[in-house]
Amino acid sequence: TLPLLLSAVPVNAGLVILPNLFASEYCNLRASGVTHQSALEAAMDSATIEGTPVKVTMEDGRVMDADVIQAAAAITDRCPQYQ
């Protein structure tokens, strides 16, 4: 589910995730048999740009990067079988 993916998507200071590219890379790699952790790392390598992510406050009070939320949601939409 989305909360589990949110904690799994890596957050790096000074980098912004391109959510659709991230999800595409992650899902393609997982479909090829790559492990979850390796697919996350490879997707981060190919789907990030330098920048300052937008911070958002969740309903439970946690502050998160909007790009991480969007990347997790994109994975959920594109390849729910890998959750």
PDB file of N, CA and C in Angstrom:
ATOM      1  N   THR A   1       0.828  -1.189   0.000  1.00  0.00           N
ATOM      2  CA  THR A   1       0.000   0.000   0.000  1.00  0.00           C
ATOM      3  C   THR A   1       0.867   1.244   0.000  1.00  0.00           C
ATOM      4  N   LEU A   2       0.245   2.393  -0.201  1.00  0.00           N
ATOM      5  CA  LEU A   2       0.976   3.648  -0.315  1.00  0.00           C
ATOM      6  C   LEU A   2       1.830   3.970   0.897  1.00  0.00           C
ATOM      7  N   PRO A   3       1.351   3.822   2.145  1.00  0.00           N
ATOM      8  CA  PRO A   3       2.219   4.149   3.283  1.00  0.00           C
ATOM      9  C   PRO A   3       3.509   3.337   3.317  1.00  0.00           C
ATOM     10  N   LEU A   4       3.464   2.068   2.952  1.00  0.00           N
ATOM     11  CA  LEU A   4       4.682   1.263   2.926  1.00  0.00           C
ATOM     12  C   LEU A   4       5.646   1.759   1.860  1.00  0.00           C
ATOM     13  N   LEU A   5       5.131   2.130   0.712  1.00  0.00           N
ATOM     14  CA  LEU A   5       5.987   2.645  -0.343  1.00  0.00           C
ATOM     15  C   LEU A   5       6.593   3.981   0.039  1.00  0.00           C
ATOM     16  N   LEU A   6       5.836   4.803   0.764  1.00  0.00           N
ATOM     17  CA  LEU A   6       6.373   6.101   1.172  1.00  0.00           C
ATOM     18  C   LEU A   6       7.623   5.935   2.007  1.00  0.00           C
ATOM     19  N   SER A   7       7.624   4.943   2.871  1.00  0.00           N
ATOM     20  CA  SER A   7       8.799   4.734   3.706  1.00  0.00           C
ATOM     21  C   SER A   7       9.927   4.073   2.923  1.00  0.00           C
ATOM     22  N   ALA A   8       9.605   3.423   1.810  1.00  0.00           N
ATOM     23  CA  ALA A   8      10.619   2.723   1.030  1.00  0.00           C
ATOM     24  C   ALA A   8      11.309   3.632   0.009  1.00  0.00           C
ATOM     25  N   VAL A   9      10.608   4.672  -0.463  1.00  0.00           N
ATOM     26  CA  VAL A   9      11.204   5.557  -1.455  1.00  0.00           C
ATOM     27  C   VAL A   9      12.259   6.410  -0.774  1.00  0.00           C
ATOM     28  N   PRO A  10      13.482   6.336  -1.245  1.00  0.00           N
ATOM     29  CA  PRO A  10      14.561   7.072  -0.586  1.00  0.00           C
ATOM     30  C   PRO A  10      14.420   8.579  -0.736  1.00  0.00           C
ATOM     31  N   VAL A  11      14.859   9.306   0.279  1.00  0.00           N
ATOM     32  CA  VAL A  11      14.843  10.762   0.263  1.00  0.00           C
ATOM     33  C   VAL A  11      16.293  11.226   0.333  1.00  0.00           C
ATOM     34  N   ASN A  12      16.679  12.056  -0.601  1.00  0.00           N
ATOM     35  CA  ASN A  12      18.036  12.588  -0.618  1.00  0.00           C
ATOM     36  C   ASN A  12      17.977  14.104  -0.665  1.00  0.00           C
ATOM     37  N   ALA A  13      18.689  14.747   0.243  1.00  0.00           N
ATOM     38  CA  ALA A  13      18.720  16.201   0.289  1.00  0.00           C
ATOM     39  C   ALA A  13      19.284  16.751  -1.011  1.00  0.00           C
ATOM     40  N   GLY A  14      18.647  17.773  -1.532  1.00  0.00           N
ATOM     41  CA  GLY A  14      19.132  18.418  -2.742  1.00  0.00           C
ATOM     42  C   GLY A  14      18.713  17.748  -4.029  1.00  0.00           C
ATOM     43  N   LEU A  15      17.921  16.688  -3.934  1.00  0.00           N
ATOM     44  CA  LEU A  15      17.440  16.000  -5.129  1.00  0.00           C
ATOM     45  C   LEU A  15      15.917  15.968  -5.137  1.00  0.00           C
ATOM     46  N   VAL A  16      15.356  16.063  -6.332  1.00  0.00           N
ATOM     47  CA  VAL A  16      13.921  15.960  -6.520  1.00  0.00           C
ATOM     48  C   VAL A  16      13.664  14.771  -7.438  1.00  0.00           C
ATOM     49  N   ILE A  17      12.720  13.940  -7.051  1.00  0.00           N
ATOM     50  CA  ILE A  17      12.351  12.763  -7.849  1.00  0.00           C
ATOM     51  C   ILE A  17      11.382  13.182  -8.950  1.00  0.00           C
ATOM     52  N   LEU A  18      11.610  12.687 -10.149  1.00  0.00           N
ATOM     53  CA  LEU A  18      10.655  12.829 -11.245  1.00  0.00           C
ATOM     54  C   LEU A  18       9.737  11.612 -11.153  1.00  0.00           C
ATOM     55  N   PRO A  19       8.541  11.784 -10.576  1.00  0.00           N
ATOM     56  CA  PRO A  19       7.701  10.642 -10.186  1.00  0.00           C
ATOM     57  C   PRO A  19       7.370   9.650 -11.296  1.00  0.00           C
ATOM     58  N   ASN A  20       6.990  10.125 -12.469  1.00  0.00           N
ATOM     59  CA  ASN A  20       6.589   9.199 -13.532  1.00  0.00           C
ATOM     60  C   ASN A  20       7.776   8.412 -14.072  1.00  0.00           C
ATOM     61  N   LEU A  21       8.910   9.068 -14.229  1.00  0.00           N
ATOM     62  CA  LEU A  21      10.112   8.373 -14.679  1.00  0.00           C
ATOM     63  C   LEU A  21      10.571   7.374 -13.619  1.00  0.00           C
ATOM     64  N   PHE A  22      10.516   7.785 -12.349  1.00  0.00           N
ATOM     65  CA  PHE A  22      10.894   6.906 -11.249  1.00  0.00           C
ATOM     66  C   PHE A  22      10.041   5.632 -11.269  1.00  0.00           C
ATOM     67  N   ALA A  23       8.723   5.804 -11.373  1.00  0.00           N
ATOM     68  CA  ALA A  23       7.818   4.656 -11.365  1.00  0.00           C
ATOM     69  C   ALA A  23       8.049   3.766 -12.581  1.00  0.00           C
ATOM     70  N   SER A  24       8.279   4.374 -13.737  1.00  0.00           N
ATOM     71  CA  SER A  24       8.522   3.597 -14.940  1.00  0.00           C
ATOM     72  C   SER A  24       9.779   2.744 -14.796  1.00  0.00           C
ATOM     73  N   GLU A  25      10.862   3.354 -14.331  1.00  0.00           N
ATOM     74  CA  GLU A  25      12.114   2.620 -14.128  1.00  0.00           C
ATOM     75  C   GLU A  25      11.938   1.503 -13.097  1.00  0.00           C
ATOM     76  N   TYR A  26      11.344   1.841 -11.964  1.00  0.00           N
ATOM     77  CA  TYR A  26      11.143   0.864 -10.894  1.00  0.00           C
ATOM     78  C   TYR A  26      10.319  -0.328 -11.400  1.00  0.00           C
ATOM     79  N   CYS A  27       9.200  -0.046 -12.027  1.00  0.00           N
ATOM     80  CA  CYS A  27       8.301  -1.119 -12.472  1.00  0.00           C
ATOM     81  C   CYS A  27       8.943  -1.987 -13.556  1.00  0.00           C
ATOM     82  N   ASN A  28       9.653  -1.352 -14.491  1.00  0.00           N
ATOM     83  CA  ASN A  28      10.340  -2.132 -15.541  1.00  0.00           C
ATOM     84  C   ASN A  28      11.398  -3.046 -14.945  1.00  0.00           C
ATOM     85  N   LEU A  29      12.147  -2.532 -13.996  1.00  0.00           N
ATOM     86  CA  LEU A  29      13.184  -3.352 -13.364  1.00  0.00           C
ATOM     87  C   LEU A  29      12.585  -4.499 -12.558  1.00  0.00           C
ATOM     88  N   ARG A  30      11.527  -4.217 -11.807  1.00  0.00           N
ATOM     89  CA  ARG A  30      10.884  -5.274 -11.022  1.00  0.00           C
ATOM     90  C   ARG A  30      10.314  -6.343 -11.943  1.00  0.00           C
ATOM     91  N   ALA A  31       9.740  -5.938 -13.071  1.00  0.00           N
ATOM     92  CA  ALA A  31       9.200  -6.906 -14.032  1.00  0.00           C
ATOM     93  C   ALA A  31      10.301  -7.769 -14.633  1.00  0.00           C
ATOM     94  N   SER A  32      11.527  -7.253 -14.617  1.00  0.00           N
ATOM     95  CA  SER A  32      12.679  -8.002 -15.133  1.00  0.00           C
ATOM     96  C   SER A  32      13.320  -8.884 -14.073  1.00  0.00           C
ATOM     97  N   GLY A  33      12.755  -8.883 -12.855  1.00  0.00           N
ATOM     98  CA  GLY A  33      13.262  -9.752 -11.808  1.00  0.00           C
ATOM     99  C   GLY A  33      14.244  -9.107 -10.845  1.00  0.00           C
ATOM    100  N   VAL A  34      14.420  -7.799 -10.939  1.00  0.00           N
ATOM    101  CA  VAL A  34      15.332  -7.087 -10.047  1.00  0.00           C
ATOM    102  C   VAL A  34      14.674  -6.970  -8.666  1.00  0.00           C
ATOM    103  N   THR A  35      15.476  -7.050  -7.604  1.00  0.00           N
ATOM    104  CA  THR A  35      14.934  -6.947  -6.242  1.00  0.00           C
ATOM    105  C   THR A  35      14.377  -5.555  -5.986  1.00  0.00           C
ATOM    106  N   HIS A  36      13.515  -5.476  -4.992  1.00  0.00           N
ATOM    107  CA  HIS A  36      12.893  -4.206  -4.611  1.00  0.00           C
ATOM    108  C   HIS A  36      13.951  -3.143  -4.335  1.00  0.00           C
ATOM    109  N   GLN A  37      14.918  -3.449  -3.482  1.00  0.00           N
ATOM    110  CA  GLN A  37      15.929  -2.456  -3.093  1.00  0.00           C
ATOM    111  C   GLN A  37      16.782  -2.021  -4.280  1.00  0.00           C
ATOM    112  N   SER A  38      17.182  -2.955  -5.094  1.00  0.00           N
ATOM    113  CA  SER A  38      17.990  -2.617  -6.271  1.00  0.00           C
ATOM    114  C   SER A  38      17.196  -1.783  -7.267  1.00  0.00           C
ATOM    115  N   ALA A  39      15.920  -2.098  -7.440  1.00  0.00           N
ATOM    116  CA  ALA A  39      15.071  -1.320  -8.346  1.00  0.00           C
ATOM    117  C   ALA A  39      14.891   0.102  -7.828  1.00  0.00           C
ATOM    118  N   LEU A  40      14.717   0.265  -6.505  1.00  0.00           N
ATOM    119  CA  LEU A  40      14.609   1.610  -5.925  1.00  0.00           C
ATOM    120  C   LEU A  40      15.879   2.412  -6.179  1.00  0.00           C
ATOM    121  N   GLU A  41      17.020   1.801  -5.939  1.00  0.00           N
ATOM    122  CA  GLU A  41      18.295   2.497  -6.105  1.00  0.00           C
ATOM    123  C   GLU A  41      18.524   2.893  -7.562  1.00  0.00           C
ATOM    124  N   ALA A  42      18.244   1.992  -8.473  1.00  0.00           N
ATOM    125  CA  ALA A  42      18.440   2.281  -9.892  1.00  0.00           C
ATOM    126  C   ALA A  42      17.472   3.359 -10.363  1.00  0.00           C
ATOM    127  N   ALA A  43      16.237   3.301  -9.901  1.00  0.00           N
ATOM    128  CA  ALA A  43      15.251   4.318 -10.276  1.00  0.00           C
ATOM    129  C   ALA A  43      15.678   5.689  -9.754  1.00  0.00           C
ATOM    130  N   MET A  44      16.223   5.728  -8.542  1.00  0.00           N
ATOM    131  CA  MET A  44      16.711   7.000  -7.991  1.00  0.00           C
ATOM    132  C   MET A  44      17.857   7.545  -8.846  1.00  0.00           C
ATOM    133  N   ASP A  45      18.743   6.672  -9.284  1.00  0.00           N
ATOM    134  CA  ASP A  45      19.880   7.117 -10.101  1.00  0.00           C
ATOM    135  C   ASP A  45      19.435   7.746 -11.416  1.00  0.00           C
ATOM    136  N   SER A  46      18.361   7.246 -11.984  1.00  0.00           N
ATOM    137  CA  SER A  46      17.960   7.720 -13.312  1.00  0.00           C
ATOM    138  C   SER A  46      16.805   8.717 -13.295  1.00  0.00           C
ATOM    139  N   ALA A  47      16.167   8.916 -12.150  1.00  0.00           N
ATOM    140  CA  ALA A  47      14.952   9.746 -12.134  1.00  0.00           C
ATOM    141  C   ALA A  47      14.997  10.865 -11.101  1.00  0.00           C
ATOM    142  N   THR A  48      16.175  11.414 -10.867  1.00  0.00           N
ATOM    143  CA  THR A  48      16.277  12.540  -9.941  1.00  0.00           C
ATOM    144  C   THR A  48      17.023  13.684 -10.607  1.00  0.00           C
ATOM    145  N   ILE A  49      16.685  14.883 -10.168  1.00  0.00           N
ATOM    146  CA  ILE A  49      17.362  16.090 -10.621  1.00  0.00           C
ATOM    147  C   ILE A  49      17.719  16.905  -9.387  1.00  0.00           C
ATOM    148  N   GLU A  50      18.661  17.790  -9.541  1.00  0.00           N
ATOM    149  CA  GLU A  50      19.003  18.663  -8.425  1.00  0.00           C
ATOM    150  C   GLU A  50      17.883  19.665  -8.209  1.00  0.00           C
ATOM    151  N   GLY A  51      17.599  19.940  -6.955  1.00  0.00           N
ATOM    152  CA  GLY A  51      16.559  20.905  -6.634  1.00  0.00           C
ATOM    153  C   GLY A  51      16.134  20.782  -5.193  1.00  0.00           C
ATOM    154  N   THR A  52      15.212  21.626  -4.821  1.00  0.00           N
ATOM    155  CA  THR A  52      14.668  21.621  -3.468  1.00  0.00           C
ATOM    156  C   THR A  52      13.240  21.104  -3.531  1.00  0.00           C
ATOM    157  N   PRO A  53      12.971  19.952  -2.915  1.00  0.00           N
ATOM    158  CA  PRO A  53      11.617  19.402  -2.969  1.00  0.00           C
ATOM    159  C   PRO A  53      10.625  20.246  -2.173  1.00  0.00           C
ATOM    160  N   VAL A  54       9.395  20.230  -2.624  1.00  0.00           N
ATOM    161  CA  VAL A  54       8.309  20.916  -1.928  1.00  0.00           C
ATOM    162  C   VAL A  54       7.909  20.074  -0.724  1.00  0.00           C
ATOM    163  N   LYS A  55       7.818  20.699   0.428  1.00  0.00           N
ATOM    164  CA  LYS A  55       7.398  20.009   1.655  1.00  0.00           C
ATOM    165  C   LYS A  55       5.892  20.148   1.808  1.00  0.00           C
ATOM    166  N   VAL A  56       5.250  19.062   2.204  1.00  0.00           N
ATOM    167  CA  VAL A  56       3.817  19.071   2.481  1.00  0.00           C
ATOM    168  C   VAL A  56       3.579  18.432   3.842  1.00  0.00           C
ATOM    169  N   THR A  57       2.505  18.844   4.492  1.00  0.00           N
ATOM    170  CA  THR A  57       2.140  18.282   5.791  1.00  0.00           C
ATOM    171  C   THR A  57       1.011  17.289   5.590  1.00  0.00           C
ATOM    172  N   MET A  58       1.247  16.060   6.050  1.00  0.00           N
ATOM    173  CA  MET A  58       0.243  15.012   5.948  1.00  0.00           C
ATOM    174  C   MET A  58      -0.835  15.232   7.016  1.00  0.00           C
ATOM    175  N   GLU A  59      -1.955  14.556   6.859  1.00  0.00           N
ATOM    176  CA  GLU A  59      -3.047  14.689   7.827  1.00  0.00           C
ATOM    177  C   GLU A  59      -2.643  14.291   9.230  1.00  0.00           C
ATOM    178  N   ASP A  60      -1.666  13.390   9.346  1.00  0.00           N
ATOM    179  CA  ASP A  60      -1.227  12.961  10.673  1.00  0.00           C
ATOM    180  C   ASP A  60      -0.140  13.873  11.251  1.00  0.00           C
ATOM    181  N   GLY A  61       0.196  14.952  10.538  1.00  0.00           N
ATOM    182  CA  GLY A  61       1.164  15.913  11.033  1.00  0.00           C
ATOM    183  C   GLY A  61       2.585  15.708  10.530  1.00  0.00           C
ATOM    184  N   ARG A  62       2.861  14.585   9.884  1.00  0.00           N
ATOM    185  CA  ARG A  62       4.206  14.354   9.335  1.00  0.00           C
ATOM    186  C   ARG A  62       4.464  15.292   8.167  1.00  0.00           C
ATOM    187  N   VAL A  63       5.681  15.798   8.075  1.00  0.00           N
ATOM    188  CA  VAL A  63       6.078  16.619   6.946  1.00  0.00           C
ATOM    189  C   VAL A  63       6.874  15.730   5.995  1.00  0.00           C
ATOM    190  N   MET A  64       6.468  15.733   4.729  1.00  0.00           N
ATOM    191  CA  MET A  64       7.103  14.875   3.727  1.00  0.00           C
ATOM    192  C   MET A  64       7.373  15.667   2.463  1.00  0.00           C
ATOM    193  N   ASP A  65       8.245  15.124   1.633  1.00  0.00           N
ATOM    194  CA  ASP A  65       8.490  15.718   0.322  1.00  0.00           C
ATOM    195  C   ASP A  65       7.380  15.301  -0.637  1.00  0.00           C
ATOM    196  N   ALA A  66       6.830  16.279  -1.349  1.00  0.00           N
ATOM    197  CA  ALA A  66       5.737  15.998  -2.280  1.00  0.00           C
ATOM    198  C   ALA A  66       6.167  15.030  -3.380  1.00  0.00           C
ATOM    199  N   ASP A  67       7.430  15.133  -3.832  1.00  0.00           N
ATOM    200  CA  ASP A  67       7.887  14.247  -4.902  1.00  0.00           C
ATOM    201  C   ASP A  67       7.935  12.788  -4.466  1.00  0.00           C
ATOM    202  N   VAL A  68       8.226  12.550  -3.200  1.00  0.00           N
ATOM    203  CA  VAL A  68       8.246  11.182  -2.672  1.00  0.00           C
ATOM    204  C   VAL A  68       6.829  10.616  -2.663  1.00  0.00           C
ATOM    205  N   ILE A  69       5.872  11.415  -2.243  1.00  0.00           N
ATOM    206  CA  ILE A  69       4.469  10.984  -2.232  1.00  0.00           C
ATOM    207  C   ILE A  69       4.018  10.680  -3.657  1.00  0.00           C
ATOM    208  N   GLN A  70       4.359  11.561  -4.585  1.00  0.00           N
ATOM    209  CA  GLN A  70       3.959  11.364  -5.976  1.00  0.00           C
ATOM    210  C   GLN A  70       4.626  10.141  -6.586  1.00  0.00           C
ATOM    211  N   ALA A  71       5.879   9.898  -6.246  1.00  0.00           N
ATOM    212  CA  ALA A  71       6.584   8.718  -6.772  1.00  0.00           C
ATOM    213  C   ALA A  71       5.955   7.433  -6.246  1.00  0.00           C
ATOM    214  N   ALA A  72       5.634   7.413  -4.962  1.00  0.00           N
ATOM    215  CA  ALA A  72       4.998   6.230  -4.375  1.00  0.00           C
ATOM    216  C   ALA A  72       3.630   5.985  -5.004  1.00  0.00           C
ATOM    217  N   ALA A  73       2.877   7.053  -5.219  1.00  0.00           N
ATOM    218  CA  ALA A  73       1.558   6.917  -5.845  1.00  0.00           C
ATOM    219  C   ALA A  73       1.691   6.425  -7.287  1.00  0.00           C
ATOM    220  N   ALA A  74       2.706   6.908  -8.000  1.00  0.00           N
ATOM    221  CA  ALA A  74       2.912   6.478  -9.388  1.00  0.00           C
ATOM    222  C   ALA A  74       3.257   4.995  -9.460  1.00  0.00           C
ATOM    223  N   ILE A  75       4.047   4.509  -8.497  1.00  0.00           N
ATOM    224  CA  ILE A  75       4.347   3.074  -8.450  1.00  0.00           C
ATOM    225  C   ILE A  75       3.072   2.281  -8.188  1.00  0.00           C
ATOM    226  N   THR A  76       2.257   2.763  -7.276  1.00  0.00           N
ATOM    227  CA  THR A  76       0.994   2.091  -6.955  1.00  0.00           C
ATOM    228  C   THR A  76       0.102   1.992  -8.190  1.00  0.00           C
ATOM    229  N   ASP A  77       0.064   3.075  -8.992  1.00  0.00           N
ATOM    230  CA  ASP A  77      -0.756   3.084 -10.186  1.00  0.00           C
ATOM    231  C   ASP A  77      -0.198   2.188 -11.280  1.00  0.00           C
ATOM    232  N   ARG A  78       1.116   2.211 -11.476  1.00  0.00           N
ATOM    233  CA  ARG A  78       1.739   1.525 -12.605  1.00  0.00           C
ATOM    234  C   ARG A  78       1.978   0.032 -12.376  1.00  0.00           C
ATOM    235  N   CYS A  79       2.344  -0.339 -11.163  1.00  0.00           N
ATOM    236  CA  CYS A  79       2.665  -1.753 -10.930  1.00  0.00           C
ATOM    237  C   CYS A  79       2.275  -2.170  -9.505  1.00  0.00           C
ATOM    238  N   PRO A  80       0.979  -2.218  -9.222  1.00  0.00           N
ATOM    239  CA  PRO A  80       0.528  -2.562  -7.880  1.00  0.00           C
ATOM    240  C   PRO A  80       0.946  -3.971  -7.449  1.00  0.00           C
ATOM    241  N   GLN A  81       1.298  -4.826  -8.383  1.00  0.00           N
ATOM    242  CA  GLN A  81       1.693  -6.186  -8.035  1.00  0.00           C
ATOM    243  C   GLN A  81       3.009  -6.238  -7.265  1.00  0.00           C
ATOM    244  N   TYR A  82       3.776  -5.166  -7.265  1.00  0.00           N
ATOM    245  CA  TYR A  82       5.063  -5.166  -6.569  1.00  0.00           C
ATOM    246  C   TYR A  82       5.032  -4.466  -5.227  1.00  0.00           C
ATOM    247  N   GLN A  83       3.873  -4.338  -4.650  1.00  0.00           N
ATOM    248  CA  GLN A  83       3.744  -3.696  -3.349  1.00  0.00           C
ATOM    249  C   GLN A  83       3.781  -4.711  -2.245  1.00  0.00           C
TER     250      GLN A  83
END
